[in-house]
Coordinates of C-alpha atoms in Angstrom, one line a residue:
X1 CA 9.5 -2.7 17.6
X2 CA 5.9 -1.9 18.0
X3 CA 5.2 0.4 21.1
X4 CA 2.8 -1.6 22.6
X5 CA 4.1 -5.1 22.2
X6 CA 7.6 -4.1 23.6
X7 CA 7.3 -1.1 25.8
X8 CA 4.3 -1.9 27.4
X9 CA 3.1 -5.6 27.7
X10 CA 6.8 -7.2 26.9
X11 CA 8.6 -4.8 29.7
X12 CA 5.6 -5.4 32.0
X13 CA 5.8 -8.9 32.0
X14 CA 9.8 -8.9 32.2
X15 CA 9.1 -6.3 35.5
X16 CA 6.9 -9.1 37.2
X17 CA 9.4 -12.2 36.7
X18 CA 8.4 -13.7 33.2
X19 CA 10.9 -14.5 30.8
X20 CA 9.8 -13.3 27.5
X21 CA 11.2 -13.7 24.0
X22 CA 9.7 -11.7 21.2
X23 CA 10.0 -13.4 17.7
X24 CA 9.9 -10.8 15.2
X25 CA 10.6 -10.3 11.5
X26 CA 13.3 -8.3 9.4
X27 CA 13.0 -7.0 6.3
X28 CA 16.3 -7.5 4.0
X29 CA 18.0 -8.1 7.2
X30 CA 16.9 -5.2 9.4
X31 CA 14.3 -4.9 12.2
X32 CA 12.0 -2.0 12.2
X33 CA 12.0 0.8 14.7
X34 CA 8.4 2.2 15.9
X35 CA 8.4 4.7 13.3
X36 CA 8.6 2.3 10.5
X37 CA 12.1 3.0 9.5
X38 CA 14.7 0.1 9.1
X39 CA 17.3 0.0 12.0
X40 CA 20.4 -0.4 9.7
X41 CA 23.2 0.0 12.3
X42 CA 21.9 -1.8 15.6
X43 CA 20.3 -5.3 16.2
X44 CA 22.1 -7.0 13.5
X45 CA 22.5 -10.5 15.4
X46 CA 19.6 -13.0 14.9
X47 CA 19.3 -13.3 18.4
X48 CA 20.1 -10.6 21.4
X49 CA 18.9 -9.2 24.5
X50 CA 17.5 -5.8 24.7
X51 CA 16.2 -4.0 28.3
X52 CA 15.5 -7.6 29.6
X53 CA 13.4 -8.8 26.6
X54 CA 15.3 -11.7 24.5
X55 CA 15.0 -11.2 20.6
X56 CA 14.9 -13.9 18.2
X57 CA 14.5 -12.7 14.0
X58 CA 13.7 -14.0 11.2
X59 CA 13.7 -12.9 7.3
X60 CA 10.1 -11.6 6.7
X61 CA 8.5 -13.5 3.6
X62 CA 5.4 -11.8 2.3
X63 CA 3.6 -14.7 1.1
X64 CA 0.4 -15.7 2.8
X65 CA -1.6 -18.7 3.1
X66 CA -5.2 -18.3 1.8
X67 CA -7.9 -18.0 4.3
X68 CA -9.6 -21.1 3.1
X69 CA -6.6 -23.4 3.5
X70 CA -6.3 -21.6 7.3
X71 CA -9.9 -22.4 8.0
X72 CA -9.6 -26.2 6.7
X73 CA -6.7 -27.0 9.1
X74 CA -8.5 -25.0 12.1
X75 CA -11.6 -26.9 11.9
X76 CA -10.1 -30.4 11.3
X77 CA -7.4 -29.9 14.3
X78 CA -4.9 -30.9 12.1
X79 CA -1.2 -29.4 11.9
X80 CA -1.2 -27.7 8.8
X81 CA 1.8 -29.4 6.9
X82 CA 3.1 -26.4 5.2
X83 CA 5.7 -25.2 7.6
X84 CA 6.5 -21.3 8.3
X85 CA 9.9 -20.0 9.7
X86 CA 7.6 -18.4 12.4
X87 CA 6.3 -21.7 13.4
X88 CA 9.7 -23.5 13.5
X89 CA 11.0 -20.8 15.8
X90 CA 8.1 -21.1 18.1
X91 CA 8.4 -24.7 18.5
X92 CA 12.1 -24.4 19.4
X93 CA 11.0 -22.0 21.9
X94 CA 8.5 -24.6 23.6
X95 CA 7.3 -21.8 25.7
X96 CA 4.3 -21.9 28.2
X97 CA 2.3 -18.9 26.8
X98 CA 2.3 -18.0 23.1
X99 CA 1.0 -14.4 22.7
X100 CA 0.1 -13.4 19.0
X101 CA -0.6 -10.1 17.8
X102 CA -1.6 -10.9 14.3
X103 CA -4.2 -13.3 12.8
X104 CA -1.4 -14.7 10.9
X105 CA 0.5 -15.5 13.8
X106 CA -2.2 -16.6 15.9
X107 CA -2.9 -19.5 13.3
X108 CA 0.7 -20.4 13.6
X109 CA 0.5 -20.2 17.5
X110 CA -2.4 -22.8 17.2
X111 CA -0.2 -24.9 15.1
X112 CA 2.9 -24.9 17.7
X113 CA 0.2 -25.5 20.3
X114 CA -0.9 -29.0 18.2
X115 CA 2.7 -30.0 17.5
X116 CA 4.0 -29.3 21.1
X117 CA 0.9 -31.3 22.4
X118 CA 2.2 -34.4 20.2
X119 CA 5.3 -34.0 22.5
X120 CA 3.3 -33.9 25.3
X121 CA 4.1 -30.2 25.9
X122 CA 0.9 -28.3 27.1
X123 CA 0.9 -24.4 26.6
X124 CA -1.8 -21.7 26.3
X125 CA -2.2 -19.0 23.3
X126 CA -3.4 -15.6 24.0
X127 CA -4.5 -13.5 20.9
X128 CA -4.1 -9.9 21.2
X129 CA -6.3 -8.1 18.6
X130 CA -5.1 -4.4 18.5
X131 CA -8.5 -3.6 16.0
X132 CA -11.6 -4.9 14.8
X133 CA -10.9 -8.0 12.8
X134 CA -14.1 -8.1 11.1
X135 CA -14.8 -4.6 9.8
X136 CA -18.3 -4.8 7.9
X137 CA -17.6 -1.1 6.4
X138 CA -14.4 -2.3 4.8
X139 CA -15.0 -1.9 1.2
X140 CA -11.8 -3.3 0.2
X141 CA -12.8 -6.9 1.3
X142 CA -15.3 -8.8 -0.7
X143 CA -18.7 -10.4 0.6
X144 CA -17.0 -13.7 0.1
X145 CA -13.9 -12.7 2.0
X146 CA -15.9 -11.2 5.0
X147 CA -17.9 -14.7 5.1
X148 CA -14.5 -16.5 5.2
X149 CA -13.1 -14.0 7.7
X150 CA -16.1 -14.5 10.1
X151 CA -15.9 -18.5 9.9
X152 CA -12.1 -18.2 10.5
X153 CA -12.4 -15.8 13.3
X154 CA -15.0 -18.0 15.1
X155 CA -12.8 -20.8 14.8
X156 CA -9.7 -19.0 16.0
X157 CA -11.5 -17.3 19.0
X158 CA -12.9 -20.9 19.8
X159 CA -9.5 -22.3 19.8
X160 CA -7.3 -19.8 21.9
X161 CA -7.3 -19.3 25.5
X162 CA -8.1 -15.8 25.8
X163 CA -8.3 -12.7 23.6
X164 CA -7.0 -9.3 24.5
X165 CA -8.4 -6.0 22.9
X166 CA -8.3 -2.2 22.9
X167 CA -11.9 -1.1 23.6
X168 CA -15.1 -2.3 25.0
X169 CA -17.0 -1.9 21.8
X170 CA -14.4 -4.1 19.9
X171 CA -14.5 -6.5 22.8
X172 CA -18.5 -7.0 22.1
X173 CA -18.1 -7.7 18.7
X174 CA -15.6 -10.5 19.5
X175 CA -18.1 -11.9 22.0
X176 CA -20.9 -11.4 19.7
X177 CA -18.9 -13.9 17.1
X178 CA -18.1 -15.9 20.1
X179 CA -19.9 -15.6 23.2
X180 CA -17.6 -18.4 25.3
X181 CA -14.4 -16.5 24.5
X182 CA -12.3 -15.1 27.4
X183 CA -11.7 -11.5 26.8
X184 CA -9.8 -8.7 28.4
X185 CA -9.8 -5.0 27.2
X186 CA -6.1 -3.5 27.9
X187 CA -6.3 0.3 27.0
X188 CA -3.5 1.8 24.3
X189 CA -2.5 3.8 27.4
X190 CA 1.0 4.9 28.8
X191 CA 2.4 4.7 32.0
X192 CA 2.0 7.6 34.4
X193 CA 4.8 10.2 34.2
X194 CA 5.4 13.0 37.1
X195 CA 2.7 15.8 36.2
X196 CA 1.9 19.0 37.6
X197 CA -1.2 20.9 36.8
X198 CA -0.4 24.1 34.8
X199 CA -1.5 27.8 36.2
X200 CA -4.4 29.2 33.8
X201 CA -2.4 31.9 31.9
X202 CA -3.5 34.4 28.7
X203 CA -0.4 32.7 26.8
X204 CA -1.7 31.8 23.2
X205 CA -3.7 28.6 23.0
X206 CA -1.5 25.3 22.0
X207 CA -3.6 22.6 19.8
X208 CA -1.4 19.4 19.5
X209 CA -1.7 16.5 17.1
X210 CA 0.2 13.3 17.8
X211 CA 1.1 10.6 15.2
X212 CA 1.1 9.9 11.2
X213 CA -1.3 12.1 9.4
X214 CA -3.7 11.0 6.5
X215 CA -7.1 11.8 5.0
X216 CA -8.6 8.9 7.2
X217 CA -7.0 10.3 10.6
X218 CA -5.4 13.4 11.0
X219 CA -6.1 15.0 7.6
X220 CA -3.3 17.8 7.0
X221 CA -5.6 19.7 4.8
X222 CA -8.1 20.1 7.6
X223 CA -5.4 21.0 10.1
X224 CA -3.9 23.9 7.7
X225 CA -7.4 25.2 7.3
X226 CA -8.0 25.2 11.1
X227 CA -4.4 27.3 11.5
X228 CA -5.8 29.8 8.6
X229 CA -9.4 30.1 10.4
X230 CA -7.7 31.1 13.7
X231 CA -5.0 33.5 12.9
X232 CA -7.2 36.3 14.4
X233 CA -6.6 35.1 17.7
X234 CA -3.0 33.6 17.5
X235 CA -3.9 29.6 17.9
X236 CA -0.5 27.8 17.8
X237 CA -0.4 24.2 16.5
X238 CA 2.1 21.6 17.5
X239 CA 2.5 18.7 15.5
X240 CA 4.2 15.8 17.3
X241 CA 4.8 13.1 14.3
X242 CA 3.1 14.0 11.1
X243 CA 5.1 13.4 7.8
X244 CA 8.7 13.9 7.7
X245 CA 10.7 16.9 6.6
X246 CA 8.0 19.3 7.5
X247 CA 9.0 23.3 8.0
X248 CA 8.0 25.1 10.7
X249 CA 5.7 27.9 10.1
X250 CA 4.2 31.2 12.1
X251 CA 2.3 29.5 14.7
X252 CA 2.9 26.1 13.4
X253 CA 5.7 23.5 14.4
X254 CA 6.6 20.0 13.5
X255 CA 8.7 17.6 15.6
X256 CA 8.7 14.4 13.3
X257 CA 8.8 11.1 14.8
X258 CA 9.7 11.0 18.4
X259 CA 10.9 8.4 20.7
X260 CA 8.2 6.6 22.9
X261 CA 9.6 8.1 26.1
X262 CA 9.8 11.5 24.9
X263 CA 6.3 12.2 24.0
X264 CA 5.1 13.0 27.6
X265 CA 7.7 16.2 27.8
X266 CA 6.8 17.0 24.0
X267 CA 3.2 17.3 25.2
X268 CA 3.7 19.5 28.0
X269 CA 3.4 22.7 26.2
X270 CA 0.3 21.5 24.5
X271 CA -3.7 22.9 25.8
X272 CA -5.9 20.8 23.7
X273 CA -5.4 17.6 21.7
X274 CA -6.5 16.9 18.1
X275 CA -8.3 13.7 17.1
X276 CA -10.1 13.5 13.9
X277 CA -11.0 10.3 12.2
X278 CA -13.0 9.3 9.2
X279 CA -15.6 6.6 10.2
X280 CA -17.8 6.4 7.1
X281 CA -15.5 3.3 5.6
X282 CA -14.5 1.8 9.1
X283 CA -16.4 0.7 12.1
X284 CA -12.7 -0.1 13.7
X285 CA -12.2 3.8 13.7
X286 CA -15.8 4.4 15.0
X287 CA -15.0 1.9 18.0
X288 CA -11.2 3.0 18.8
X289 CA -9.8 4.5 21.8
X290 CA -6.5 5.2 20.3
X291 CA -3.2 5.8 22.0
X292 CA -3.1 9.7 21.0
X293 CA -6.3 9.9 23.3
X294 CA -4.8 8.5 26.4
X295 CA -1.3 10.0 25.7
X296 CA -3.5 13.5 25.8
X297 CA -5.2 12.3 28.9
X298 CA -2.1 11.2 30.9
X299 CA -0.8 14.8 30.6
X300 CA -4.0 16.4 31.7
X301 CA -4.9 17.7 28.0
X302 CA -8.6 17.6 27.0
X303 CA -8.8 16.1 23.7
X304 CA -11.4 17.3 20.9
X305 CA -13.0 14.8 18.6
X306 CA -15.5 14.3 15.8
X307 CA -18.4 12.1 16.8
X308 CA -17.2 8.4 17.1
X309 CA -19.3 6.2 19.3
X310 CA -16.6 4.6 21.4
X311 CA -14.8 7.9 22.1
X312 CA -17.6 10.2 22.6
X313 CA -19.0 7.7 25.2
X314 CA -15.9 7.7 26.8
X315 CA -15.3 11.4 27.3
X316 CA -19.1 12.1 28.1
X317 CA -19.0 9.7 31.0
X318 CA -15.7 10.8 32.3
X319 CA -16.2 14.5 31.3
X320 CA -12.6 14.7 30.0
X321 CA -12.9 16.3 26.7
X322 CA -15.2 17.8 24.1
X323 CA -17.0 16.2 21.2
X324 CA -18.2 17.9 18.1
X325 CA -21.6 16.3 17.1
X326 CA -20.9 15.8 13.5
X327 CA -19.2 12.3 12.0
X328 CA -17.5 14.6 9.4
X329 CA -16.5 17.8 11.8
X330 CA -15.3 20.5 9.7
X331 CA -12.1 22.8 10.1
X332 CA -15.0 25.9 10.9
X333 CA -16.6 23.7 13.4
X334 CA -13.1 22.7 15.5
X335 CA -11.7 26.4 15.1
X336 CA -15.1 27.8 16.9
X337 CA -14.9 25.3 19.6
X338 CA -11.3 26.0 20.2
X339 CA -12.0 29.8 20.1
X340 CA -14.7 29.0 22.7
X341 CA -12.3 26.9 24.9
X342 CA -9.5 29.9 24.4
X343 CA -12.0 32.0 26.0
X344 CA -12.8 29.7 28.8
X345 CA -9.4 28.4 30.2
X346 CA -10.9 27.2 33.3
X347 CA -13.2 24.9 31.6
X348 CA -10.2 23.7 29.6
X349 CA -8.3 23.3 32.9
X350 CA -11.1 21.7 34.9
X351 CA -11.8 19.2 32.2
X352 CA -8.0 18.2 31.6
X353 CA -7.7 17.7 35.1
X354 CA -10.7 15.0 35.0
X355 CA -8.5 13.3 32.4
X356 CA -5.5 13.3 34.5
X357 CA -7.6 12.0 37.6
X358 CA -9.0 9.1 35.4
X359 CA -5.8 7.9 34.2
X360 CA -4.4 8.0 37.8
X361 CA -7.1 5.9 39.1
X362 CA -8.5 3.5 36.4
X363 CA -6.8 3.9 32.8
X364 CA -3.0 4.1 32.7
X365 CA -0.9 1.3 31.8
X366 CA 0.2 0.9 35.5
X367 CA -3.4 -0.5 35.9
X368 CA -3.4 -2.2 32.7
X369 CA -0.2 -4.0 33.6
X370 CA -1.9 -5.6 36.7
X371 CA -4.6 -7.0 34.5
X372 CA -2.0 -8.4 32.1
X373 CA -0.2 -10.3 34.8
X374 CA -3.1 -11.3 36.4
X375 CA -4.3 -13.1 32.9
X376 CA -1.0 -14.7 32.7
X377 CA -1.1 -16.2 36.3
X378 CA -4.5 -17.5 35.7
X379 CA -3.6 -19.3 32.4
X380 CA -0.7 -20.8 33.9
X381 CA -2.5 -22.0 37.3

């Protein structure tokens, strides 16, 4: 169960009176939990209800249709004669709105809409793009594939009724590809939890990191180097997530994956949030505003980040975090900034308070929920 899809969007819609069905894949008979692990003991029924959301499940098949094949049917307006289990289940639901979260499921939603139109049933389609769909820095995609994908996305954007995305920069790229598409930015922010501003103390500064770790975002090697460089002044590091089976050591703790609803309390002992991403091979990461950014801000924790266009702009406009002016910020640069913040706790507190305030006033999921519900009502009008 994807946290954005279930905990945020689906439950928001249920709270506002919508009947929500999630059609989700299984692997070898099991569903996935947000951590990526299989749920081998629960949710074994093909259809079930959970926290007000109805689930319809099917066995996932990894085969995919060539993009040229999909482009042909998008352009001709015909129904793809090669069926899929997802489409079969979607047609059976006969829904008013189909809200798709991947390019492949959006393609099937378009085919569902065409099949239902033949039965004189009218529906709407929302495509929810969690990242930049066409990334010119992605070296794993050939030039031909990039060209095909560009045509495919343009056709798809023109066909759907609205596109939701996660940052203004990504929204501008979508509109550049298809100027007449209706777009909405829904930030990957949490609901507000009870918060109390902490008193300034001389306790050891705690650097926090949330999420998985690999060389492209959250390098373990870099974090261990920060740990080494800050030993003289006693920086503590708290990793919420990270790789499994890590052992706590002096000044560094590892929680492993934690449930979505426990994250706010886990962050309450953190003073600074760490975000470090490799943007050289990814315009998507350059343009992203990741979940962890808003998780930090919601707890009044100022983040420190390397130079990424969208995050840098956001943090500077709202004065709610700190940016190292390097795309490849080194462990030494992070350590130096952390030492400076350790010696200036009042600035740390002020900037963290700015972050909490903008979440309360503008960016929390409490606000995003209203925008999502408004979009649904307008599509159904």
